[in-house]
GROMACS .gro file of C-alpha atoms in nm:
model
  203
    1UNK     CA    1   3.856 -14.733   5.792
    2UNK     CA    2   3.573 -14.510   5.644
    3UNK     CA    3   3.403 -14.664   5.349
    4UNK     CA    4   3.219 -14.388   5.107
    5UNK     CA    5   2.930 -14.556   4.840
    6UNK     CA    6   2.775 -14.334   4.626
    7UNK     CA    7   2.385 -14.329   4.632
    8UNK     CA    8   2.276 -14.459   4.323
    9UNK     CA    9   2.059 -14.273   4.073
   10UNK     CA   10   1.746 -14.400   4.176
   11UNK     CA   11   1.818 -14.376   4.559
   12UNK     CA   12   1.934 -14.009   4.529
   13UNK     CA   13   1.615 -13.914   4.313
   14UNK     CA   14   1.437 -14.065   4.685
   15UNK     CA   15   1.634 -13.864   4.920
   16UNK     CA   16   1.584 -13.542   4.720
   17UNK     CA   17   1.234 -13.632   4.659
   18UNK     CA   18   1.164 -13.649   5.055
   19UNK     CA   19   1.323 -13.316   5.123
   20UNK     CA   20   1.117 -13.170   4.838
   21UNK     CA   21   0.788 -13.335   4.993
   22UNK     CA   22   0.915 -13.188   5.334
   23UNK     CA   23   0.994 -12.870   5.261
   24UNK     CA   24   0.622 -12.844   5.040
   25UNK     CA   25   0.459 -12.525   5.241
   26UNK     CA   26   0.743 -12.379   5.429
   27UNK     CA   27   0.798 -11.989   5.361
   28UNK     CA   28   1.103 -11.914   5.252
   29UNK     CA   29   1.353 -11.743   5.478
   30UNK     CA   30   1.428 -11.399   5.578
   31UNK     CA   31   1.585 -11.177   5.380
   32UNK     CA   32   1.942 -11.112   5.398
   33UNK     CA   33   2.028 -10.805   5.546
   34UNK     CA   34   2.285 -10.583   5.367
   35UNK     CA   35   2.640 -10.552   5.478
   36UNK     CA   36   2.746 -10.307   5.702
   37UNK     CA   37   2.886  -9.958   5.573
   38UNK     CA   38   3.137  -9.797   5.665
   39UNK     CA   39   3.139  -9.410   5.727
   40UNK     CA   40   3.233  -9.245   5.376
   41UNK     CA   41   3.620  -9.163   5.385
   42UNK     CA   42   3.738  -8.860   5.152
   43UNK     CA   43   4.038  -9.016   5.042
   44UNK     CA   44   4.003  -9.375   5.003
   45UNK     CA   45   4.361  -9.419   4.861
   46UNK     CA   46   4.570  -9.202   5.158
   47UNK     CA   47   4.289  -9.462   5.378
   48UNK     CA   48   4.457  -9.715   5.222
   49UNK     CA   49   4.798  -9.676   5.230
   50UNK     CA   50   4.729  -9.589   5.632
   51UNK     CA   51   4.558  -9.935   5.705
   52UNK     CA   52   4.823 -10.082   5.483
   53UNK     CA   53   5.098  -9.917   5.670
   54UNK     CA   54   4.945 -10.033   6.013
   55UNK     CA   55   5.029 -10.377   5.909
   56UNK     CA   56   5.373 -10.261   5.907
   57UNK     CA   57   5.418 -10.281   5.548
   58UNK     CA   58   5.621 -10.046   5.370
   59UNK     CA   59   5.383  -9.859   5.141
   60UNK     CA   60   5.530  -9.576   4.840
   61UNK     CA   61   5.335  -9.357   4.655
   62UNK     CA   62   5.450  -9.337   4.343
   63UNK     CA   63   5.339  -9.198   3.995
   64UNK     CA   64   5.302  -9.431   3.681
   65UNK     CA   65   5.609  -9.252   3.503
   66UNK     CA   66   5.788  -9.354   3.821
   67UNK     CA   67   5.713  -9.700   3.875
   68UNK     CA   68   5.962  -9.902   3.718
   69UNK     CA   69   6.199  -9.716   3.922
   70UNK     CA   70   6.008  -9.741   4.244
   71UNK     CA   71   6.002 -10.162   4.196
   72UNK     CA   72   6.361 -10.141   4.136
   73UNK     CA   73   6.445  -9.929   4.427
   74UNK     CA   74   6.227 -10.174   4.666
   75UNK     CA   75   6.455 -10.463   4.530
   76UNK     CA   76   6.741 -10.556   4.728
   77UNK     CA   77   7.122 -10.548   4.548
   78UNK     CA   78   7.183 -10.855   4.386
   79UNK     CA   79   6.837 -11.011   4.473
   80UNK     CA   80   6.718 -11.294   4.271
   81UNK     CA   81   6.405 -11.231   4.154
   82UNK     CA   82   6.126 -11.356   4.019
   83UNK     CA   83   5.788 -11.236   3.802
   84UNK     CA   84   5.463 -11.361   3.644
   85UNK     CA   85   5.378 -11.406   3.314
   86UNK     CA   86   5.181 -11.086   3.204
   87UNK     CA   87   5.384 -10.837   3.445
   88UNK     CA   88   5.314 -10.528   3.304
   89UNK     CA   89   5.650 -10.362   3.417
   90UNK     CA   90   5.976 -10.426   3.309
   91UNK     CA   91   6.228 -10.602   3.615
   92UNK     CA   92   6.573 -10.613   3.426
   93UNK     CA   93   6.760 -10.964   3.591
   94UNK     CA   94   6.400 -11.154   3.678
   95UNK     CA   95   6.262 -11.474   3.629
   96UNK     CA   96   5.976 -11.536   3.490
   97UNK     CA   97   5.783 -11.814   3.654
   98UNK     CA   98   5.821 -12.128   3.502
   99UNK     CA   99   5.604 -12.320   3.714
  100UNK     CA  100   5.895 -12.394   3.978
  101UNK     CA  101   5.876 -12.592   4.282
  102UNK     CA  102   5.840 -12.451   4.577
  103UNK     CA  103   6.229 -12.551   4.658
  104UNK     CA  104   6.293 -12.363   4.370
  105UNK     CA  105   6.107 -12.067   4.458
  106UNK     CA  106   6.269 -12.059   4.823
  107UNK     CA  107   6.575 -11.994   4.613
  108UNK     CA  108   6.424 -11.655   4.533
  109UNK     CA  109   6.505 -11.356   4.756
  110UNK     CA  110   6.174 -11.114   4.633
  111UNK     CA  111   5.879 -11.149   4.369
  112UNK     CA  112   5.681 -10.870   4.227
  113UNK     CA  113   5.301 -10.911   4.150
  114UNK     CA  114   5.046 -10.674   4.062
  115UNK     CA  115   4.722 -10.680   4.231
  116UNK     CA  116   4.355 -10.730   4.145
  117UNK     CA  117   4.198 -10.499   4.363
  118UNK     CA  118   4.282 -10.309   4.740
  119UNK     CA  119   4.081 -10.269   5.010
  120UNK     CA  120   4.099  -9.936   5.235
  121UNK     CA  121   3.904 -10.006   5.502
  122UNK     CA  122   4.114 -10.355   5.637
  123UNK     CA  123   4.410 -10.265   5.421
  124UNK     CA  124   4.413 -10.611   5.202
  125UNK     CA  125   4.535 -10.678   4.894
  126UNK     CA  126   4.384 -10.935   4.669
  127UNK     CA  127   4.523 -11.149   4.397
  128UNK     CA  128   4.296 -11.349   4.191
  129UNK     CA  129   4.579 -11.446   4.012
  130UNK     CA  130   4.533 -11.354   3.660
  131UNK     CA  131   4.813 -11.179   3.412
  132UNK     CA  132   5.060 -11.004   3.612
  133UNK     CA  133   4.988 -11.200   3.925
  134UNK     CA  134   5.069 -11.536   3.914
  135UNK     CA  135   5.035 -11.852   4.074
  136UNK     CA  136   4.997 -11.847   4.478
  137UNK     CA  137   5.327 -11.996   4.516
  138UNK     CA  138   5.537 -11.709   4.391
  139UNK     CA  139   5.305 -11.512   4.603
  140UNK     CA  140   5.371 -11.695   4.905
  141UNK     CA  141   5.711 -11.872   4.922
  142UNK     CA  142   6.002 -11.594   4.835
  143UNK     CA  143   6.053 -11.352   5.156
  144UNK     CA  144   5.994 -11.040   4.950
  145UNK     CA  145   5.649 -10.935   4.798
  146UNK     CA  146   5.694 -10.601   4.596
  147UNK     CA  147   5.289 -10.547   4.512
  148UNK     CA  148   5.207 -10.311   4.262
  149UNK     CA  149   4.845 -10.140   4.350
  150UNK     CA  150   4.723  -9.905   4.107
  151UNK     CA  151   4.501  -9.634   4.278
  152UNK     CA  152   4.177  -9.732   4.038
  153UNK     CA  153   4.199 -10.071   4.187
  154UNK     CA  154   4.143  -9.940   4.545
  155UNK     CA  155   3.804  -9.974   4.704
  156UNK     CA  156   3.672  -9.925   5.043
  157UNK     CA  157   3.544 -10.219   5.165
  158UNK     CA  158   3.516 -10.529   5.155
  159UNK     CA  159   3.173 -10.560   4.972
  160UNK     CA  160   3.303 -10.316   4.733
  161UNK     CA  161   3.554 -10.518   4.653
  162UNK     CA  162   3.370 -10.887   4.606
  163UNK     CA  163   3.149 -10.802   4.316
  164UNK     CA  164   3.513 -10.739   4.135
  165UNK     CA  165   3.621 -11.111   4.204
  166UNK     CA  166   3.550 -11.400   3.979
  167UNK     CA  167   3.462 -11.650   4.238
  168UNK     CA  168   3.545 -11.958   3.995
  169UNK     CA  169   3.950 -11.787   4.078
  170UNK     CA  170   4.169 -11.879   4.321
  171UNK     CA  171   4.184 -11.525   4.551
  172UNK     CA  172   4.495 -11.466   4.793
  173UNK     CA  173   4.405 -11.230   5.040
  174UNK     CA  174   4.686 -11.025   5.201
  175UNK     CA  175   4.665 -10.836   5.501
  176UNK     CA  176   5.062 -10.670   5.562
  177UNK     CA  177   5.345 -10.929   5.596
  178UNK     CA  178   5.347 -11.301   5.711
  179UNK     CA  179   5.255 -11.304   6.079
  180UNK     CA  180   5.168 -11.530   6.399
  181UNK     CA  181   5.179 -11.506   6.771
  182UNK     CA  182   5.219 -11.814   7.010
  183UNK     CA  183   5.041 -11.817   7.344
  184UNK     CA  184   5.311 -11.510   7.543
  185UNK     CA  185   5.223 -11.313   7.207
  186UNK     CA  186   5.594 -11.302   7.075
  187UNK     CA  187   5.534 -11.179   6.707
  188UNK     CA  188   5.709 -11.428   6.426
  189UNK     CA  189   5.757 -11.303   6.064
  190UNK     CA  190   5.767 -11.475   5.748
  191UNK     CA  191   5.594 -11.796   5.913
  192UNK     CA  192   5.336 -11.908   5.655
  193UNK     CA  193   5.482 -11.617   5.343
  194UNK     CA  194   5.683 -11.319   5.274
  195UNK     CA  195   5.862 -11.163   5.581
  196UNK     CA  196   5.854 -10.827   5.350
  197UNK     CA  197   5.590 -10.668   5.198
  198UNK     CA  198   5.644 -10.373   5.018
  199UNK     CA  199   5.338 -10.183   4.844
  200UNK     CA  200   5.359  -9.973   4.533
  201UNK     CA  201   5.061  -9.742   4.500
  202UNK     CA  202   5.061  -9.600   4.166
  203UNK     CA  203   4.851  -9.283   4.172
   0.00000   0.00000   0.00000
């Protein structure tokens, strides 16, 4: 058995005091170096849907007039369904989360999110989990994840995209569908989240 004590006030004032004393005189360290950029694409959004698509993903195009349609058409017949608080388009027959358990939420067949921001180069998706996107759990536990990804939202890399995120959020970053390998490489789906993930990009 492991026994934590907290330093008291007086004995942590000590400790930081000798690292202060120690580090009295040393130059400070070496600037960071910036992040690596990628070679300029000229259409970060078809980029997008491409690197998406590699994921094996199924990724629509779709205009803003057509989107409700599109997220209905991506639904299966009869699904159960549900959405987050703040979804900005309508899904006639959803849920809205309620904060159900997770055994609850396995009783969904799809969920449909919008997005915080996508990135072309790797092809991720990120929820920060604001209006529209929910908890992680609705994210995570029904097989079906119809994302909605406006084309504003897309960037094209990844340190385009972290000056966007709160970092006091929770982020979920999403890279295609739920996927692992064992050691002979066998591909299984739907492992640790949705089997299914099917991308709306709204141009």
């Amino acid at each position: 058995m492991v026994t934590v004590v907290e330093a008291s006030k007086p004995a942590r004032e000590e400790i930081l005091g000798r690292v202060r004393r120690a580090l009295a005189g040393v130059e400070p360290g070496y600037a960071v170096p910036p992040s690596p950029r990628i070679a300029p694409v000229s259409d970060v959004v078809a980029h997008f849907a491409e690197r998406v698509a590699d994921y094996r993903a199924v990724v629509e195009r779709c205009s803003a007039a057509d989107l409700a349609a599109g997220v209905a058409a991506a639904l299966p017949a009869g699904a159960r369904v549900v959405v987050p608080a703040g979804l900005t388009v309508p899904v006639p027959g959803a849920d809205e989360d309620a904060g159900f358990t997770a055994a609850e939420l396995d009783g969904y067949d799809a969920v449909v999110t919008e997005a915080r921001v996508g990135i072309a180069e790797t092809g991720t998706i990120v929820l920060d989990h604001g209006p529209g996107q929910g908890r992680r759990a609705i994210s995570l536990v029904p097989d079906r994840h119809v994302c909605i990804v406006r084309a504003d939202q897309v960037v094209p890399d990844v340190p385009d995209a972290l000056p966007l995120l709160d970092p006091r959020r929770p982020h979920t970053w999403i890279s295609g569908p739920s996927a692992t390998s064992d050691i002979e490489l066998d591909r299984v789906e739907g492992v640790h989240g949705p089997r299914t993930l099917h991308v709306l990009l709204v141009d």
